[in-house]
Coordinates of C-alpha atoms in Angstrom, one line a residue:
M18 CA 0.0 0.0 0.0
K19 CA 2.8 2.4 0.9
A20 CA 4.5 1.8 -2.4
Q21 CA 1.3 2.8 -4.3
Q22 CA 1.1 6.0 -2.3
T23 CA 4.7 7.0 -3.1
D24 CA 4.1 6.1 -6.8
R25 CA 1.1 8.4 -7.1
P26 CA 3.1 11.6 -6.6
L27 CA 5.7 10.3 -9.0
A28 CA 3.0 9.4 -11.6
Q29 CA 1.4 12.8 -11.2
A30 CA 4.8 14.5 -11.6
A31 CA 5.4 12.4 -14.8
R32 CA 2.0 13.3 -16.2
Q33 CA 2.6 17.0 -15.3
Q34 CA 5.9 16.8 -17.2
Q35 CA 4.3 15.0 -20.1
L36 CA 1.4 17.5 -20.4
S37 CA 4.0 20.3 -20.2
T38 CA 5.8 18.7 -23.1
V39 CA 2.6 18.5 -25.1
V40 CA 1.9 22.2 -24.6
A41 CA 5.5 23.1 -25.6
L42 CA 5.3 21.0 -28.7
R43 CA 1.9 22.3 -29.6
T44 CA 3.2 25.9 -29.3
F45 CA 6.2 25.0 -31.5
A46 CA 3.9 23.2 -34.1
T47 CA 1.4 26.1 -34.1
L48 CA 4.1 28.7 -34.7
A49 CA 5.8 26.6 -37.3
Q50 CA 2.5 26.0 -39.2
L51 CA 1.6 29.7 -39.1
S52 CA 5.0 30.7 -40.3
L53 CA 4.9 28.2 -43.2
L54 CA 1.4 29.2 -44.1
W55 CA 2.4 32.9 -44.1
V56 CA 5.4 32.1 -46.3
A57 CA 3.2 30.1 -48.7
H58 CA 0.7 32.9 -48.9
S59 CA 2.9 36.0 -49.0
M60 CA 6.0 34.7 -50.8
L61 CA 4.7 32.0 -53.0
G62 CA 1.3 33.4 -53.8
V63 CA -0.8 30.5 -52.4
A64 CA -4.4 31.5 -51.7
L65 CA -5.4 30.4 -48.2
P66 CA -8.7 30.5 -46.3
W67 CA -7.4 32.6 -43.5
P68 CA -10.7 33.0 -41.6
M69 CA -11.0 29.2 -41.1
L70 CA -7.3 28.8 -40.4
G71 CA -7.5 31.7 -37.9
L72 CA -10.4 29.9 -36.1
I73 CA -8.5 26.7 -35.9
F74 CA -5.3 28.3 -34.6
S75 CA -7.3 30.5 -32.2
L76 CA -8.9 27.3 -30.7
L77 CA -5.4 25.8 -30.3
L78 CA -4.3 29.0 -28.6
I79 CA -7.2 28.8 -26.2
L80 CA -6.5 25.1 -25.5
N81 CA -2.8 25.8 -24.9
T82 CA -3.6 28.8 -22.6
T83 CA -6.1 26.9 -20.5
T84 CA -3.8 23.9 -20.3
W85 CA -0.8 26.1 -19.3
L86 CA -2.9 27.8 -16.6
R87 CA -4.1 24.4 -15.4
L88 CA -0.5 23.2 -15.1
R89 CA 0.4 26.3 -13.0
Q90 CA -2.4 25.4 -10.6
Q91 CA -0.8 21.9 -10.0
Q92 CA -4.1 20.1 -10.3
P93 CA -4.0 16.4 -10.7
I94 CA -3.9 15.3 -14.3
G95 CA -6.5 12.7 -15.2
Q96 CA -5.8 9.4 -16.9
Y97 CA -7.4 10.4 -20.2
E98 CA -6.2 14.0 -20.3
L99 CA -3.1 13.5 -22.4
V100 CA -4.9 11.4 -24.9
S101 CA -7.6 14.1 -25.1
Q102 CA -5.0 16.8 -25.7
L103 CA -3.3 14.7 -28.5
F104 CA -6.7 14.0 -30.0
A105 CA -7.3 17.7 -30.2
D106 CA -4.0 18.2 -31.9
I107 CA -4.8 15.5 -34.5
A108 CA -8.2 17.1 -35.1
A109 CA -6.8 20.6 -35.5
F110 CA -4.0 19.3 -37.8
S111 CA -6.5 17.4 -39.9
L112 CA -8.6 20.5 -40.3
V113 CA -5.6 22.6 -41.3
L114 CA -4.8 19.9 -43.9
Y115 CA -8.4 19.9 -45.1
F116 CA -8.1 23.6 -45.9
T117 CA -4.6 23.4 -47.3
G118 CA -4.7 20.7 -49.9
G119 CA -5.4 17.5 -47.9
V120 CA -2.9 14.7 -48.7
T121 CA -1.4 16.8 -51.5
N122 CA 0.0 19.0 -48.7
P123 CA 3.7 17.9 -48.3
F124 CA 3.3 18.2 -44.5
V125 CA 0.7 15.5 -44.2
S126 CA 3.2 13.1 -42.9
L127 CA 3.5 15.2 -39.7
Y128 CA 0.9 12.8 -38.3
L129 CA 3.8 10.5 -37.7
P130 CA 5.8 12.6 -35.1
L131 CA 2.5 13.2 -33.3
L132 CA 1.9 9.5 -33.1
G133 CA 5.5 9.0 -32.0
L134 CA 4.9 11.4 -29.2
A135 CA 1.7 9.6 -28.3
A136 CA 3.6 6.2 -28.3
A137 CA 6.2 7.6 -25.9
L138 CA 3.6 9.1 -23.5
L139 CA 0.5 6.9 -23.5
P140 CA -0.6 3.4 -22.8
I141 CA -0.8 1.2 -26.0
R142 CA -4.6 1.2 -26.1
Q143 CA -4.8 5.0 -26.2
V144 CA -2.0 5.1 -28.8
L145 CA -3.9 2.6 -31.0
V146 CA -7.0 4.8 -30.8
L147 CA -5.0 7.8 -31.9
A148 CA -3.4 5.8 -34.7
V149 CA -6.8 4.7 -36.0
V150 CA -8.1 8.2 -35.8
S151 CA -5.0 9.5 -37.7
V152 CA -5.4 6.8 -40.4
L153 CA -9.1 7.6 -40.8
A154 CA -8.4 11.3 -41.0
Y155 CA -5.6 10.7 -43.6
S156 CA -8.0 8.4 -45.5
V157 CA -10.8 11.1 -45.5
L158 CA -8.2 13.7 -46.6
M159 CA -7.5 11.6 -49.7
M160 CA -11.0 12.3 -51.0
E161 CA -12.2 15.4 -49.2
Y162 CA -10.1 18.6 -49.1
I163 CA -9.9 22.1 -50.5
P164 CA -7.1 22.2 -53.1
L165 CA -4.5 24.8 -52.9
V166 CA -4.6 27.5 -55.5
L167 CA -1.1 28.5 -56.7
A168 CA -0.3 31.8 -58.4
N169 CA 1.6 29.8 -60.9
P170 CA 0.5 26.1 -61.1
A171 CA 3.7 25.2 -63.0
D172 CA 5.6 25.8 -59.7
G173 CA 3.5 23.1 -57.9
V174 CA 6.0 20.2 -58.2
Y175 CA 8.9 22.4 -57.0
F176 CA 6.9 23.8 -54.1
H177 CA 5.9 20.2 -53.2
L178 CA 9.5 19.1 -53.1
V179 CA 10.6 22.0 -51.1
G180 CA 7.7 21.3 -48.7
M181 CA 8.8 17.7 -48.4
W182 CA 12.3 18.9 -47.5
L183 CA 10.9 21.3 -44.9
N184 CA 8.6 18.6 -43.6
F185 CA 11.6 16.2 -43.1
M186 CA 13.6 19.0 -41.3
V187 CA 10.6 19.8 -39.0
S188 CA 10.0 16.1 -38.3
A189 CA 13.7 15.6 -37.4
L190 CA 13.7 18.6 -35.1
I191 CA 10.5 17.4 -33.4
L192 CA 11.8 13.9 -32.9
V193 CA 15.3 15.0 -31.8
G194 CA 13.9 17.6 -29.5
F195 CA 11.4 15.3 -27.9
V196 CA 13.8 12.4 -27.5
A197 CA 16.3 14.8 -25.9
R198 CA 13.7 16.2 -23.5
L199 CA 12.5 12.7 -22.7
S200 CA 16.0 11.4 -22.0
N201 CA 16.7 14.4 -19.7
S202 CA 13.5 13.8 -17.8
L203 CA 14.5 10.1 -17.3

């Protein structure tokens, strides 16, 4: 019984650190997405539905702010809170992809680092649920999405290749940063 009581504060501290990591990565991901969308719009002439994207990013900002405030209050973190937070990230990312070309968007594979994060933080059942949700979202995005409108459609292949390169770089930074943070916390 005493071992369980000492494990609870350790488990709560771990969940607190994990949720803090999710908030930090969401902040990074949101800023990176906004930056890339701004570059695509202003420098590459890609027409984007800013009102809808603004709504999605505003909701992420609200989620991050409320989660950050919650972390400062040191309230116990529930068993399903992390999976709910990651589900919200998958939903928001899927909506951004819907409005920015669906699976033709070179950043679509950023589902994978998000699932890697889930695999490192969550029990296998919750990871499997998030994986199924991600696969379903990806599958829907193969058929349903708003295509990107380029100022010069002939640049499409070049933009896609540059986007894939940036996607690889971002994925590598996310994975290296997360693994480094995880190893430091261990």
